[in-house]
Amino acid sequence: MAESVWTPMLTPGHYFTRIARALARIGDKRLAAVGFATAQLPVLSALRDGEKKSQTELARWAKVEQPTMAQLIARMERDGLVQREPDPADRRSSLISLTETARERLPAGREILRQGNVEAMRGLSDAEVETLLGLLKRVLANVEAMEG
């Protein structure tokens, strides 16, 4: 019996990976104009409405390991995007929040991301975009279930 040939170009995962990498490259290039990077988006999103969260909470939110989040927060703090303050509930911990500088830049960053999504969906009807979103949400749920 012949072994089946694996053809990556015929698998959704191949396209998910290429799209994600390309959007990250494009996003980084465009967001640099306002001092942001795509890796920062989970933190910016989690803290956008004046929220204050611990590094542990942010790592859980972004689904990354603690050391990865620690490095990201350190870079964002160095760049003046986040600030730390003691956690009144736990003196060993600190709460992270966005600086005024980051909050001022958020609208421009959101517009850059919105425009990127518009461009990425060019040629698709509203109904097709809605269908695509529904399918992607289902695939994401499946992948998250695989993670356990």
Coordinates of C-alpha atoms in Angstrom, one line a residue:
M1 CA 0.0 0.0 0.0
A2 CA 1.4 3.4 -1.0
E3 CA 2.0 6.0 1.7
S4 CA -0.1 9.0 1.1
V5 CA 1.8 12.2 0.1
W6 CA 1.6 15.1 2.5
T7 CA 0.8 18.3 0.6
P8 CA 1.1 21.3 3.0
M9 CA -0.4 23.7 0.4
L10 CA -3.7 21.7 0.8
T11 CA -3.9 22.1 4.6
P12 CA -5.6 24.9 6.4
G13 CA -2.7 25.0 9.0
H14 CA -0.3 26.0 6.3
Y15 CA -2.3 29.1 5.4
F16 CA -3.0 29.9 9.1
T17 CA 0.7 30.0 9.7
R18 CA 1.6 32.0 6.6
I19 CA -1.2 34.5 7.3
A20 CA -0.3 34.9 11.0
R21 CA 3.4 35.5 10.2
A22 CA 2.6 37.9 7.4
L23 CA 0.2 39.9 9.5
A24 CA 2.7 40.1 12.3
R25 CA 5.4 41.4 10.0
I26 CA 3.1 44.0 8.4
G27 CA 1.6 44.9 11.8
D28 CA 5.1 45.4 13.3
K29 CA 6.2 47.6 10.5
R30 CA 3.0 49.7 10.6
L31 CA 2.7 49.9 14.4
A32 CA 6.3 51.0 14.8
A33 CA 5.1 54.5 13.7
V34 CA 3.2 54.8 17.0
G35 CA 5.8 52.9 19.1
F36 CA 3.9 49.6 19.4
A37 CA 4.6 46.0 18.2
T38 CA 2.3 43.1 17.6
A39 CA 3.8 41.1 20.5
Q40 CA 2.5 43.9 22.8
L41 CA -1.1 43.6 21.6
P42 CA -2.3 41.2 24.3
V43 CA -1.0 43.5 27.0
L44 CA -2.4 46.6 25.4
S45 CA -5.7 44.9 25.0
A46 CA -5.9 43.6 28.6
L47 CA -5.0 47.0 30.1
R48 CA -6.8 49.2 27.6
D49 CA -9.6 50.5 29.8
G50 CA -7.4 51.5 32.8
E51 CA -7.1 47.9 34.0
K52 CA -4.4 46.9 36.3
K53 CA -3.2 43.3 36.2
S54 CA -0.4 41.2 37.6
Q55 CA 2.3 39.7 35.4
T56 CA 0.7 36.3 36.1
E57 CA -2.7 37.5 35.0
L58 CA -1.2 39.0 31.8
A59 CA 0.7 35.8 31.0
R60 CA -2.5 33.8 31.4
W61 CA -4.5 36.3 29.3
A62 CA -1.9 36.2 26.5
K63 CA -1.4 32.4 26.8
V64 CA 2.4 32.7 27.2
E65 CA 4.9 31.5 29.8
Q66 CA 5.8 33.8 32.7
P67 CA 9.4 34.4 31.5
T68 CA 8.1 35.5 28.1
M69 CA 5.7 37.9 29.7
A70 CA 8.4 39.2 32.1
Q71 CA 10.6 40.1 29.1
L72 CA 7.7 41.7 27.3
I73 CA 6.7 43.8 30.3
A74 CA 10.3 44.9 30.9
R75 CA 10.7 46.1 27.3
M76 CA 7.3 47.9 27.5
E77 CA 8.3 49.5 30.7
R78 CA 11.7 50.6 29.2
D79 CA 9.8 52.1 26.3
G80 CA 7.4 54.0 28.6
L81 CA 4.3 52.0 27.7
V82 CA 3.5 50.3 31.1
Q83 CA 4.2 51.1 34.7
R84 CA 4.3 49.0 37.8
E85 CA 2.9 49.7 41.2
P86 CA 2.8 47.6 44.4
D87 CA -0.2 45.2 44.6
P88 CA -2.1 46.2 47.8
A89 CA -3.4 42.6 48.1
D90 CA 0.1 41.0 47.7
R91 CA 3.3 42.9 48.6
R92 CA 5.4 40.4 46.7
S93 CA 3.6 41.3 43.5
S94 CA 3.1 44.4 41.4
L95 CA 0.2 45.6 39.2
I96 CA 0.9 46.7 35.7
S97 CA -1.0 49.4 33.9
L98 CA -0.6 51.4 30.7
T99 CA 1.1 54.8 30.9
E100 CA -0.5 58.0 29.7
T101 CA 1.8 57.8 26.7
A102 CA 0.4 54.3 25.7
R103 CA -3.2 55.4 26.3
E104 CA -2.7 58.4 24.0
R105 CA -1.2 56.2 21.2
L106 CA -3.9 53.5 21.4
P107 CA -6.4 55.1 19.0
A108 CA -3.7 55.4 16.3
G109 CA -2.7 51.8 16.9
R110 CA -6.3 50.6 16.7
E111 CA -6.7 52.5 13.4
I112 CA -3.6 50.9 12.0
L113 CA -4.9 47.4 12.9
R114 CA -8.4 48.2 11.6
Q115 CA -7.0 49.3 8.3
G116 CA -4.9 46.2 8.1
N117 CA -8.0 44.0 8.6
V118 CA -9.8 46.0 5.9
E119 CA -7.0 45.4 3.5
A120 CA -6.7 41.7 4.4
M121 CA -10.4 41.2 3.7
R122 CA -10.4 43.1 0.4
G123 CA -12.5 41.4 -2.2
L124 CA -14.7 39.5 0.4
S125 CA -18.3 40.5 0.9
D126 CA -19.6 41.3 4.4
A127 CA -21.4 37.9 4.4
E128 CA -18.1 36.1 3.4
V129 CA -16.2 37.9 6.2
E130 CA -19.0 36.9 8.7
T131 CA -18.8 33.3 7.5
L132 CA -15.0 33.3 7.7
L133 CA -15.1 34.7 11.3
G134 CA -17.6 32.0 12.3
L135 CA -15.4 29.2 10.8
L136 CA -12.3 30.6 12.4
K137 CA -13.9 30.8 15.8
R138 CA -14.9 27.1 15.5
V139 CA -11.4 26.1 14.4
L140 CA -9.9 28.1 17.4
A141 CA -12.3 26.3 19.8
N142 CA -11.1 23.0 18.4
V143 CA -7.4 24.0 18.7
E144 CA -7.9 25.2 22.3
A145 CA -9.7 21.9 23.1
M146 CA -6.6 20.1 21.7
E147 CA -4.4 22.1 24.2
G148 CA -6.5 20.7 27.0

